[in-house]
mmCIF file of C-alpha atoms in Angstrom:
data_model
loop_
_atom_site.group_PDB
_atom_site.id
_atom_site.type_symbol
_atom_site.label_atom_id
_atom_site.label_comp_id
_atom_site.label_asym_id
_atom_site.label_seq_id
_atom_site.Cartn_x
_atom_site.Cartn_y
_atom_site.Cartn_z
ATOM 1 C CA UNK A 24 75.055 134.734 203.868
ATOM 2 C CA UNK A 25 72.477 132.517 205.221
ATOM 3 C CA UNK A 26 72.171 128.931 206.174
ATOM 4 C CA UNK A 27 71.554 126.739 203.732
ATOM 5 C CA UNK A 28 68.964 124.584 203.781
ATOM 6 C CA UNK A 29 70.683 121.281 203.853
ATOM 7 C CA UNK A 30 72.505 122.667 206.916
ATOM 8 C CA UNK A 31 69.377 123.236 208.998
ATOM 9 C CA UNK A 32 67.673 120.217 207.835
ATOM 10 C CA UNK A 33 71.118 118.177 208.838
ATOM 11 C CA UNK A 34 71.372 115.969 211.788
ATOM 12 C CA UNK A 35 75.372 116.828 212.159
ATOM 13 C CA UNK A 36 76.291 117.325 215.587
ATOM 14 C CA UNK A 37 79.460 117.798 217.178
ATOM 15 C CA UNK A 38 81.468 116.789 219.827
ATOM 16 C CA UNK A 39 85.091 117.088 221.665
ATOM 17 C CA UNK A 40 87.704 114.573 221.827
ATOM 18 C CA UNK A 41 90.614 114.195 223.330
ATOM 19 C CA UNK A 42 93.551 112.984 221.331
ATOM 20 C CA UNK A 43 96.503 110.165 222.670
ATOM 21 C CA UNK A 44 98.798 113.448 222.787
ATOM 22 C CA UNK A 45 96.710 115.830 224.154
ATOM 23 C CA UNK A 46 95.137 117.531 221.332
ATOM 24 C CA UNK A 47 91.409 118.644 221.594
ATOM 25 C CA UNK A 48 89.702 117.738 218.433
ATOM 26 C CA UNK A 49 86.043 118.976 217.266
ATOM 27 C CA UNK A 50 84.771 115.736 215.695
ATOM 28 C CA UNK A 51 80.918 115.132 214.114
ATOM 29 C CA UNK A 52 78.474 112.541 213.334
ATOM 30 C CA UNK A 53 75.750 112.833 211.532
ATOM 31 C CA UNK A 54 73.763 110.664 214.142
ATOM 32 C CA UNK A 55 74.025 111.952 217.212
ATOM 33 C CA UNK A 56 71.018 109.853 218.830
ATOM 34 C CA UNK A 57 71.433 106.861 217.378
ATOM 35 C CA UNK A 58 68.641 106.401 215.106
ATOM 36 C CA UNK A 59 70.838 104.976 212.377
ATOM 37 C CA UNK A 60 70.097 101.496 211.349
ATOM 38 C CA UNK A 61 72.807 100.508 209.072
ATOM 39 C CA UNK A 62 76.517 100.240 208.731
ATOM 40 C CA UNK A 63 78.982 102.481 210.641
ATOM 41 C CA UNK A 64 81.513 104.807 208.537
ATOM 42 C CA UNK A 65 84.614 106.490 209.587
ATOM 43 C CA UNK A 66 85.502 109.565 207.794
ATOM 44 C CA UNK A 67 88.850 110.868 207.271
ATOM 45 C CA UNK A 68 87.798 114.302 205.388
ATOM 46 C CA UNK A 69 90.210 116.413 203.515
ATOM 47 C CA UNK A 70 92.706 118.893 204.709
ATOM 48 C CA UNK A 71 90.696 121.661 206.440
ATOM 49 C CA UNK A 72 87.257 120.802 205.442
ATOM 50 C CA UNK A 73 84.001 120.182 206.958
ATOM 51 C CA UNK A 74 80.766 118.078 207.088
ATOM 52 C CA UNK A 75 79.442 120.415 204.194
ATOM 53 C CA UNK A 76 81.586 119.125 202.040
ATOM 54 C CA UNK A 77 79.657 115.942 201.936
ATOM 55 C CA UNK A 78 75.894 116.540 200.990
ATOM 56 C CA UNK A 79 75.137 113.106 201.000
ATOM 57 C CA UNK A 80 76.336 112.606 204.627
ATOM 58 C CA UNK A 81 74.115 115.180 206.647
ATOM 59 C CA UNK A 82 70.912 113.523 207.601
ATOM 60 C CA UNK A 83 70.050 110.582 209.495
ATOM 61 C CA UNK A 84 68.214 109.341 205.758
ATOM 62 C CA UNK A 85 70.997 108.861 203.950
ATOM 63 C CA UNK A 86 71.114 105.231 205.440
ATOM 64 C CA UNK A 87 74.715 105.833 206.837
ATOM 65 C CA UNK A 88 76.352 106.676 210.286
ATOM 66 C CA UNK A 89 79.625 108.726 209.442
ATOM 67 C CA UNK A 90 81.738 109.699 212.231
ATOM 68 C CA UNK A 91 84.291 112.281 211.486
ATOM 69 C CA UNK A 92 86.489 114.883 212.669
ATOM 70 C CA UNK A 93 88.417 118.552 211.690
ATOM 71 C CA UNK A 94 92.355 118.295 211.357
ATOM 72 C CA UNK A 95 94.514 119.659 214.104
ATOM 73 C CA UNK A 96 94.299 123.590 214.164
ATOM 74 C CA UNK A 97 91.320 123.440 211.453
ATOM 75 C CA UNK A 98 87.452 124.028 212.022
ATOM 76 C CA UNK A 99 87.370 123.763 215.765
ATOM 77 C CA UNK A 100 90.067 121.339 216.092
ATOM 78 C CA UNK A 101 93.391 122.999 218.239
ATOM 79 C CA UNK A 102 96.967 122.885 217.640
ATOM 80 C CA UNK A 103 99.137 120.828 218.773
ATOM 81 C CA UNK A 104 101.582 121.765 221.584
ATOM 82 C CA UNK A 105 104.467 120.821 219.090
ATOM 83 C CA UNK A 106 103.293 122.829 215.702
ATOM 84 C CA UNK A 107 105.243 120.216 213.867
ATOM 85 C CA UNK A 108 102.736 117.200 215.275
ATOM 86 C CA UNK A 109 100.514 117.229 212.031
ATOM 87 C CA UNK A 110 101.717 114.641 209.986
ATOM 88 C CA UNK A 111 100.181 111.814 208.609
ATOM 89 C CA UNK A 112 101.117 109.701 211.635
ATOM 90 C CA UNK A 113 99.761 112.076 213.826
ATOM 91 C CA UNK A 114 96.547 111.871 212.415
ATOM 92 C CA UNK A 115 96.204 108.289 211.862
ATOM 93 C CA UNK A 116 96.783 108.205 215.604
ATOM 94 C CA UNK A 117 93.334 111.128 216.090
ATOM 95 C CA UNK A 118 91.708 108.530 213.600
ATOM 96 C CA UNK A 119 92.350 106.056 216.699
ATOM 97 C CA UNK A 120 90.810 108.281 219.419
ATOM 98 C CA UNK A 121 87.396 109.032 217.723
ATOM 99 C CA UNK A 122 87.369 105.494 216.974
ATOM 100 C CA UNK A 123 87.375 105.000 220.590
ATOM 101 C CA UNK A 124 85.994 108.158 221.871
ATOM 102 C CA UNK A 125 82.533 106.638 219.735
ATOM 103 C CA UNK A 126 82.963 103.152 220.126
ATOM 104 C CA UNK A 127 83.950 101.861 216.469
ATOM 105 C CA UNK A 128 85.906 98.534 216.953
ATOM 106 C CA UNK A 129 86.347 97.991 213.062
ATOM 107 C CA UNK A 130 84.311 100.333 211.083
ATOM 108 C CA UNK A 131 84.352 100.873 207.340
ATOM 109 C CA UNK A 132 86.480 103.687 206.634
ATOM 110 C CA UNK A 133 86.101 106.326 203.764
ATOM 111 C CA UNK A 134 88.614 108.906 202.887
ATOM 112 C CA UNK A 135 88.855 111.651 200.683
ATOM 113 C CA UNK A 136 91.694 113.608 198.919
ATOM 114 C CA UNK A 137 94.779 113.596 201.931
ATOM 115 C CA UNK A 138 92.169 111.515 204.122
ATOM 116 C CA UNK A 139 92.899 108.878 201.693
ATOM 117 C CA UNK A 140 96.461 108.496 202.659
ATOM 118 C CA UNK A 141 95.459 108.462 206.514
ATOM 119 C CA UNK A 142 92.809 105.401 206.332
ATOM 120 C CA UNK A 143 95.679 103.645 203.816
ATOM 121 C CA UNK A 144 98.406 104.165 206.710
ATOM 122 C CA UNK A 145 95.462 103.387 209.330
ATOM 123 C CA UNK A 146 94.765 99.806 207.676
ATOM 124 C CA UNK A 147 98.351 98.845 206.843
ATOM 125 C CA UNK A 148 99.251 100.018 210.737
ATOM 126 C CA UNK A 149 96.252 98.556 212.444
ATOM 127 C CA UNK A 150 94.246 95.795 210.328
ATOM 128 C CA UNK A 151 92.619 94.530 212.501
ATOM 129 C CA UNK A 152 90.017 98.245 212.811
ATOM 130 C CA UNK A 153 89.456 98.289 209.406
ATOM 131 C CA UNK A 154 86.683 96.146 207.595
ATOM 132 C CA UNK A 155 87.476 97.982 203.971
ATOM 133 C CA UNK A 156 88.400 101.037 202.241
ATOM 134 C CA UNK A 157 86.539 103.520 200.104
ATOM 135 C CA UNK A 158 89.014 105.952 198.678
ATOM 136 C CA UNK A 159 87.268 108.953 197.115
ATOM 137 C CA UNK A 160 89.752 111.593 195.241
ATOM 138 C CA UNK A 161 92.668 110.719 196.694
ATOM 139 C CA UNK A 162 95.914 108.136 196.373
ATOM 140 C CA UNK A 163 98.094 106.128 199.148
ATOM 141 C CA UNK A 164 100.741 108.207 199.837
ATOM 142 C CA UNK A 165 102.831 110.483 197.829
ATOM 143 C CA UNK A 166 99.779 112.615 196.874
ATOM 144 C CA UNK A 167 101.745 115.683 195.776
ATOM 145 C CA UNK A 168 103.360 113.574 192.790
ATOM 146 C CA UNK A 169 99.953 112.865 191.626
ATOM 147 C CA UNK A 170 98.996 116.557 191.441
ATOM 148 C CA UNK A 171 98.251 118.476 187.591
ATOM 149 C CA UNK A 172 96.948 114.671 187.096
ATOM 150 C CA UNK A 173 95.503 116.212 183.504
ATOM 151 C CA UNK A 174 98.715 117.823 182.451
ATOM 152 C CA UNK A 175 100.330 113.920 182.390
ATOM 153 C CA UNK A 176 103.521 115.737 184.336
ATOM 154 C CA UNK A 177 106.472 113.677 185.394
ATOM 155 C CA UNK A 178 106.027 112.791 189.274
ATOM 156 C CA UNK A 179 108.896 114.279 190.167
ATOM 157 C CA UNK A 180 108.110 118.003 188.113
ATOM 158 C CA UNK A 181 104.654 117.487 189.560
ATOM 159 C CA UNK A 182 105.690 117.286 193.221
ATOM 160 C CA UNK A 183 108.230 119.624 192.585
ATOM 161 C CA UNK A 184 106.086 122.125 191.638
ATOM 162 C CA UNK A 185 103.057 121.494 194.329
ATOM 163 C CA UNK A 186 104.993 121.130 197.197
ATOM 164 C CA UNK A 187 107.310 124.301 196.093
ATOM 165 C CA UNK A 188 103.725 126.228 195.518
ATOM 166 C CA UNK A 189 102.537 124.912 199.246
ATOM 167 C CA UNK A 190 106.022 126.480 200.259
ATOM 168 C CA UNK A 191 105.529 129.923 198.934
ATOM 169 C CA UNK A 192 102.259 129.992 200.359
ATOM 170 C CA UNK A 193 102.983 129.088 204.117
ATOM 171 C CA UNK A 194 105.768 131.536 203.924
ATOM 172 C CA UNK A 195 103.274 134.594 202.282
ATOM 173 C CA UNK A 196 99.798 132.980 203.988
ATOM 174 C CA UNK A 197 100.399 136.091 207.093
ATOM 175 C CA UNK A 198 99.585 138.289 204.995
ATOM 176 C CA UNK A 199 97.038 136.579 202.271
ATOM 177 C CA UNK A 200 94.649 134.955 205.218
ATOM 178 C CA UNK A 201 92.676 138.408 206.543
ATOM 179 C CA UNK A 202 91.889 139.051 203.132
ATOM 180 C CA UNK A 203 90.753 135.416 202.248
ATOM 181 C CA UNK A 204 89.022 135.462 205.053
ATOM 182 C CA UNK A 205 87.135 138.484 204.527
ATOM 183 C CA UNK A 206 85.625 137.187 201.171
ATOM 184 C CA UNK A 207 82.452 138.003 200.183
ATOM 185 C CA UNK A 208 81.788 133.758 199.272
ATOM 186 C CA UNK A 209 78.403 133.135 197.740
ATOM 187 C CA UNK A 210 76.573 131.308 195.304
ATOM 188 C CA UNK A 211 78.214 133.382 192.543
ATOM 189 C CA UNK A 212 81.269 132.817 193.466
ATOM 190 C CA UNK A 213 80.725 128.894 193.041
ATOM 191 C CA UNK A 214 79.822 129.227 189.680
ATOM 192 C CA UNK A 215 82.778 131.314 188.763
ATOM 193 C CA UNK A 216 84.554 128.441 190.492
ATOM 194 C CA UNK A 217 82.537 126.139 188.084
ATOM 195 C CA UNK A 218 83.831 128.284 185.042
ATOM 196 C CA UNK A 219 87.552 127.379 186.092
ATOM 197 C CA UNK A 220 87.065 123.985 186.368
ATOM 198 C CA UNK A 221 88.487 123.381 189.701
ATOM 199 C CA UNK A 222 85.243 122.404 190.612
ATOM 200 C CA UNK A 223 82.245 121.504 187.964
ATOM 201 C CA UNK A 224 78.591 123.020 188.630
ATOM 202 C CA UNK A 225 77.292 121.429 191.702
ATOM 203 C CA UNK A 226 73.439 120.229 192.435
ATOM 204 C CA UNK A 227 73.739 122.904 195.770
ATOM 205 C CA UNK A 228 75.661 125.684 195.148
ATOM 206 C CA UNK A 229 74.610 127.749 198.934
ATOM 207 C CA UNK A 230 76.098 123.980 200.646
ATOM 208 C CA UNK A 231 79.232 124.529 198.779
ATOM 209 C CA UNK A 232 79.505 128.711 199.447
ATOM 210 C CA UNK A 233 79.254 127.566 203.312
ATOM 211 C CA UNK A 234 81.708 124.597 202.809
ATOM 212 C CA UNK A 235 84.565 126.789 201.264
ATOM 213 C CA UNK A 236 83.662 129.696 203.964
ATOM 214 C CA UNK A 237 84.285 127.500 206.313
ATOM 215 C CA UNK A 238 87.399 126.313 204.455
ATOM 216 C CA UNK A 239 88.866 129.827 204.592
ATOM 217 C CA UNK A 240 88.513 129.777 208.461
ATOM 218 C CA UNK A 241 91.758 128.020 208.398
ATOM 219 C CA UNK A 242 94.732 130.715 208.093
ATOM 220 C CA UNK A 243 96.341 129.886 205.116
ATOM 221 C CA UNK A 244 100.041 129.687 206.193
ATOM 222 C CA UNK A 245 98.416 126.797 208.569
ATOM 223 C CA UNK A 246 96.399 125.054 205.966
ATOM 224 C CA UNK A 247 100.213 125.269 203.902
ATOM 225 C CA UNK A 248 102.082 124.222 206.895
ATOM 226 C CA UNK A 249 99.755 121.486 207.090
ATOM 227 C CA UNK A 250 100.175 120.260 203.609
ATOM 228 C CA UNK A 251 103.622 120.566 203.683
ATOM 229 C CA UNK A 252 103.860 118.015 206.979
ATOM 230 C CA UNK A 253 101.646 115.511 205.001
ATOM 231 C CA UNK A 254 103.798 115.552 201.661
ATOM 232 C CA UNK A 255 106.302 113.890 203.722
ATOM 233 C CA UNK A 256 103.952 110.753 203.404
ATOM 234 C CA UNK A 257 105.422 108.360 201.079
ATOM 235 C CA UNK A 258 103.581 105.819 199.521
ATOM 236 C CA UNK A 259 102.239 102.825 201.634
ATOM 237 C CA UNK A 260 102.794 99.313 200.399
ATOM 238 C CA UNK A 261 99.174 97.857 198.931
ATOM 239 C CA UNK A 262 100.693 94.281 199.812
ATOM 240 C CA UNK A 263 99.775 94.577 203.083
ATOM 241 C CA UNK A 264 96.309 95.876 202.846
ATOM 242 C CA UNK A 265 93.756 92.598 202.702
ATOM 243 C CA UNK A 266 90.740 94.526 203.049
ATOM 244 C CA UNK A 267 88.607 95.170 199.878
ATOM 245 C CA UNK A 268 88.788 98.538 198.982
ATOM 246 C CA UNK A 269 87.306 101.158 196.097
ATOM 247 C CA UNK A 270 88.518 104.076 194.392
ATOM 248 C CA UNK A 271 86.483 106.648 193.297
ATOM 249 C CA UNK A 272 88.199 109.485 191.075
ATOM 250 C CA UNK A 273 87.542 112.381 188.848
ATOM 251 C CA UNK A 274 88.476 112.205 185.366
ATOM 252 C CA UNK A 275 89.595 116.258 185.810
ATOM 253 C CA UNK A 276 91.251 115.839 188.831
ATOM 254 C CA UNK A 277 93.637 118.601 189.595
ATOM 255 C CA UNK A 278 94.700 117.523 193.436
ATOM 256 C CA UNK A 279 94.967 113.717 192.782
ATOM 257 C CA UNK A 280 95.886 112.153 189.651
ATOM 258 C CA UNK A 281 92.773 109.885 188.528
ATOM 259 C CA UNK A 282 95.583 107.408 186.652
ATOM 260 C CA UNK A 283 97.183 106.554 190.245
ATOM 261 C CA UNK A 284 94.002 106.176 191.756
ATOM 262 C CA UNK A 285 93.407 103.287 189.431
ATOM 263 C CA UNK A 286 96.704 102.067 188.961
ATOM 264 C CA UNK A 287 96.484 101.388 193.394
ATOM 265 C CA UNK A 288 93.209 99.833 192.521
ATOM 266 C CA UNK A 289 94.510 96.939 190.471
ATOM 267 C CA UNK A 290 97.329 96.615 193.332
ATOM 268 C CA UNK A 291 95.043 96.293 196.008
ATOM 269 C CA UNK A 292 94.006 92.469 196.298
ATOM 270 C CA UNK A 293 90.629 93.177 196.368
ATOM 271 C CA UNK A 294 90.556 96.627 194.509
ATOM 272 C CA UNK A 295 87.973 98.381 192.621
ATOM 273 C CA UNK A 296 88.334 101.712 190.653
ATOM 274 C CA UNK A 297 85.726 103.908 189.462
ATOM 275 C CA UNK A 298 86.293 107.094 187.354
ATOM 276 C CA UNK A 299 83.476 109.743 186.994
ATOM 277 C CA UNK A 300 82.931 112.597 184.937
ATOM 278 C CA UNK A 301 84.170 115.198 187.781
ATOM 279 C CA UNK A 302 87.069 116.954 189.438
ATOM 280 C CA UNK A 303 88.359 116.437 192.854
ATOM 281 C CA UNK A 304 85.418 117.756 194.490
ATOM 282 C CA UNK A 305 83.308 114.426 192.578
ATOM 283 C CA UNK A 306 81.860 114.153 196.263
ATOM 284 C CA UNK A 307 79.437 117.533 195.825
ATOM 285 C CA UNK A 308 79.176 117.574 192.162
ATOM 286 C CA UNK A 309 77.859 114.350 192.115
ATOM 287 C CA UNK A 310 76.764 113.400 195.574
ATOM 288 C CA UNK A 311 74.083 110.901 194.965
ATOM 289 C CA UNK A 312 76.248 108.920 192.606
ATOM 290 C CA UNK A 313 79.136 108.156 194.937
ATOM 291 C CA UNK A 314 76.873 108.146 197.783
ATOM 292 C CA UNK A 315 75.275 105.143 196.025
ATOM 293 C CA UNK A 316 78.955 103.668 195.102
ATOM 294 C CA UNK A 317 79.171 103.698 198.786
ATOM 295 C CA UNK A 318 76.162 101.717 199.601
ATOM 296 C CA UNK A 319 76.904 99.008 197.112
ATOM 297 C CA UNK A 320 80.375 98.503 198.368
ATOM 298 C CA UNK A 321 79.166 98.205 202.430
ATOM 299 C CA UNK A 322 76.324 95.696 200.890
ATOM 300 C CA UNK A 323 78.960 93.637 199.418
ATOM 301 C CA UNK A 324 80.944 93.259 202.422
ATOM 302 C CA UNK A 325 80.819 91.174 205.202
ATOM 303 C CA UNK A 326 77.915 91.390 207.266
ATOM 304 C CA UNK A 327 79.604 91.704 210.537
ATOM 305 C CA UNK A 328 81.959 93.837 208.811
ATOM 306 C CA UNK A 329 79.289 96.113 207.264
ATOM 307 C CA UNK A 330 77.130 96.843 210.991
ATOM 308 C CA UNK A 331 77.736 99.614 213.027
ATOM 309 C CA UNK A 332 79.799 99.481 216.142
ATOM 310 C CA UNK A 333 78.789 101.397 218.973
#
């Protein structure tokens, strides 16, 4: 497969950082020299993904410094010493360090899919590092009770059923991961994607082939393991976040229910919710779009708030 374009045109570099417990993480920014005039974003990504998930994101152009990192035991990032250390908390807590480790006092933070619950628990936990939210395809807290959003499933049937699939999964992932690994992932195999609708047709189809590829780097009885720890993350309680905050969801979301993205929007005191014509993948199918919802949410916020921290 070769390199996309948008990959060797990106200014993503990366860098280690230590977490409180130990934990070496492989975060990224997409502005490693500083050339960035304009506000400062933190990034807390999805569950095993990568910067080429966000197309938007990747050059110095796009008007934004994003500082991100991989989940513990995911793209680059290790383990922890204790396997069961990758809970919501515990990441909340690596949010922290590459705060620190890159000098962000109170950045903006963005989240998507089960980053969304980590920069929810990071403002109601520490208020006074957030300046406001942008939620993309994702809910805070209890994310596996907003899964089959479409199929309009009780929340209890729905987490049943997701969290019992994540189960069965860690426990036959040993033996599913060399194959998954081994993949043959291309542009073809995006648009079959596209023909499921899990994901709809995306503007760069060789960005996405690389960003699942990279996905499937993660053993899957991890990735499981992983989501199981995080369904343990109940719902946080919107009264206590002050910051204004948007939600941006997929009308065909599969992985977070578009309804309870909105529904946390009108219980957020200064909530906004936007729903698009996309699945939960909105992010690469539409980049440009939510890239822009972005920049007119960091315009309307404070100016102090809004500036990068270094």
């Amino acid at each position: 497969m070769s390199i996309p374009r948008a990959v060797t045109e990106s200014s993503v570099a990366f860098r280690d950082v230590l977490s409180d417990d130990g934990t070496l993480l492989r975060a990224w920014t997409n502005d490693p020299d500083g050339l960035i005039d304009g506000p400062t974003v933190l990034l807390c990504n999805g569950l095993g993904t990568s910067p080429w998930n966000w197309p938007a994101l990747l050059t110095t152009d796009c008007g934004v410094r994003v500082v991100s990192w991989s989940h513990r035991g995911t793209s680059g990032s290790d383990r922890p010493i204790d396997l069961d250390d990758v809970g919501v908390q515990q990441f909340v807590e690596d949010a922290l360090s590459v705060m620190d480790h890159f000098g962000l006092t109170r950045p903006v933070v963005m989240g998507w899919s089960i980053g969304v619950n980590i920069m929810f628990e990071l403002a109601a936990q520490h208020p006074e590092r957030v300046a406001g939210l942008f939620a993309v395809a994702g809910v805070p807290g209890d994310t596996f009770s907003t899964m089959l959003g479409p199929f309009h499933l009780p929340r209890p049937v729905a987490r049943a059923l997701t969290v019992g699939t994540s189960r069965a999964l860690r426990a036959t992932g040993r033996a599913i991961s060399p194959v998954a690994a081994r993949l043959p992932i291309g542009v073809r195999t995006i648009e079959a994607l596209s023909r499921t609708g899990l994901i709809f047709p995306v503007p760069d189809p060789e960005l996405a082939a690389l960003a699942l590829k990279e996905f499937l780097r993660t053993p899957i009885e991890w990735y499981f393991h992983l989501a199981i720890r995080t369904s343990a993350h109940g719902r946080v309680s919107l009264r206590r976040i002050k910051v204004p905050a948007v939600f941006v969801g997929g009308s065909w979301d599969m992985l977070a229910g578009a309804r309870h993205m909105a529904s946390a929007a009108e219980r957020v005191q200064n909530g906004r919710y936007v729903q698009l014509h996309g699945t939960h993948f909105v992010q690469m199918e539409q980049p440009e779009r939510v890239h822009r919802l972005l920049l007119e949410f960091l315009q309307r916020l404070p100016a102090e708030a809004s500036t990068s921290s270094r």
